[in-house]
Amino acid sequence: MTGLRGRIAAARRLSTNAAGAGGPLVALRERTAAPRAARPKPAGAGAAGARTPKKPARGSALRGLRQFHIRLRRAWDRPLTAYYLILGGSMLLTVLGLVMVYSASMIQALQSGLAPTHFFRKQLVAAVLGAGLLLFASRMPVRFHRLLAYPLLAVSVFLMTLVQVPGIGHTVNGNTNWLQLGGPFQLQPSEFGKLALVLWGADLLARKQDLRLLTQWKHLLVPLVPAAFMLLGLIMLGGDMGTAIILTAILFGLLWLAGAPTRLFAGVLAGAAVLGIILITTSQNRMARLACLGATEPGEGDRCWQAVHGIYALANGGWFGSGLGASVEKWGELPEPHTDFIFAVTGEELGLAGTLSVLALFAALGYAGIRVAGRTEDPFVRYAAGGVTTWVTAQAVVNIGAVLGLLPIAGVPLPLFSYGGSALLPTMFAIGLLIAFARAEPAARAALATRQPAFRRKLAGVRRKTMRRRATRRPSGER
């Protein structure tokens, strides 16, 4: 008995010590028996007894950005991305350009004794015709574009030569590069010369690449460079330095895509730079434009009036602009508000948000053109797509740079945006070329084939069901 009592007492002492030391069994019994309100709350919990805090927001934000980046890359890699960027970007630029032409040209038209919608109506007609050209070019096969190259070059050279004939060529703002078509309609053949150089140069380089002749510098330069210099000479006879700059950019773009050696490319570039310096220094008008770079005051004789008031218009716009139609500079202060300096009026009425939107659309067009040129195996498509992309982006950079005061005023319109049917028609045809090339990719062609409109799928299903019923119907005399 004594031994049994000693063992029981020892067990009780062990249990008491375990409870005092926080033994697991006793602690569990006490937690279970304790009321719910008396239980200890976790650190950071609210009055209502919140659950365990979530993971830091920084990790979730990083995961969200990573997922967004993955989705964006997938969207860029889709076969129809370039097609939709070119089509959507060009249409948005054209529609927004029509709105801004109407807003920027009203005062100019009233000052000339015309209806407020005079310039807008002409631009709308040109946009409708350009949309037809775009659709036509986007549906033509590539070989038809190649067949069009030589006739277009011959017609452009003939018209540009016709401009220099006294009594036929028409002078506007000191440049003789227009043909009077009767009434208010005029034609600037040099704008079609850009398209002709792109198509003809692309076809020429593609033929020589097929014959493996582009490794020889003579075949790389001849006859591409002499033909381009002939077009440049005809343009410079009329005094149009801006169009000559764009044509030179197209030539360099074609040579770069053809893989011209660095020494050869640098030599041609140096020759063009020397020629440009000579043409600028021998003209007082061009030297005056060069002197207006970064000007903040009109200067002596108001020689920098247009450049300075373009900056004033952008400054007045602020972040979100003064509103459509509310521009102050277009009331006779800013020359050429609907053509060369329409970007300044856009900045004043739509603000920084509007100008950045225009820049984003041009960047999308440039990216899509580079993508089309980089993914094709057809040399003609690569050269033509690269030439069109160089043309549009270089002209946009020259125009916007002049408005911002970063480049001399060259007198070139903003592609798809400024007023001018002679510039809009060939540009929209060139955009149609890019759309045709984007559609011609095998993956894009397969994706477009599977995206038929819903009514066509339903109509096809109805036809199949109708033909099935007719095939299973029994003749009238059969039992």
Short mmCIF file of N, CA and C in Angstrom, two decimals, residues 13-24 26-27 30:
data_model
loop_
_atom_site.label_atom_id
_atom_site.label_comp_id
_atom_site.label_asym_id
_atom_site.label_seq_id
_atom_site.Cartn_x
_atom_site.Cartn_y
_atom_site.Cartn_z
N ARG A 13 2.45 15.03 -8.48
CA ARG A 13 3.47 16.09 -8.54
C ARG A 13 3.94 16.34 -9.98
N LEU A 14 4.08 15.28 -10.75
CA LEU A 14 4.48 15.43 -12.16
C LEU A 14 3.45 16.18 -12.98
N SER A 15 2.15 15.89 -12.73
CA SER A 15 1.08 16.59 -13.45
C SER A 15 1.04 18.05 -13.09
N THR A 16 1.24 18.34 -11.78
CA THR A 16 1.22 19.74 -11.35
C THR A 16 2.37 20.53 -11.96
N ASN A 17 3.54 19.95 -11.98
CA ASN A 17 4.70 20.62 -12.59
C ASN A 17 4.50 20.85 -14.08
N ALA A 18 3.91 19.91 -14.77
CA ALA A 18 3.67 20.08 -16.23
C ALA A 18 2.68 21.19 -16.50
N ALA A 19 1.65 21.29 -15.65
CA ALA A 19 0.67 22.38 -15.85
C ALA A 19 1.29 23.73 -15.59
N GLY A 20 2.13 23.79 -14.54
CA GLY A 20 2.78 25.07 -14.25
C GLY A 20 3.76 25.46 -15.31
N ALA A 21 4.38 24.49 -15.90
CA ALA A 21 5.36 24.80 -16.96
C ALA A 21 4.73 24.94 -18.32
N GLY A 22 3.44 24.87 -18.38
CA GLY A 22 2.77 25.02 -19.69
C GLY A 22 2.80 23.76 -20.48
N GLY A 23 2.57 22.61 -19.87
CA GLY A 23 2.56 21.35 -20.59
C GLY A 23 1.52 21.35 -21.69
N PRO A 24 1.74 20.58 -22.73
CA PRO A 24 0.85 20.63 -23.88
C PRO A 24 -0.55 20.14 -23.56
N VAL A 26 -2.22 20.02 -20.59
CA VAL A 26 -2.93 20.94 -19.71
C VAL A 26 -3.25 22.24 -20.44
N ALA A 27 -2.28 22.73 -21.21
CA ALA A 27 -2.52 23.97 -21.96
C ALA A 27 -3.67 23.80 -22.94
N GLU A 30 -6.91 23.83 -20.94
CA GLU A 30 -7.27 25.17 -20.49
C GLU A 30 -7.78 26.04 -21.64
#
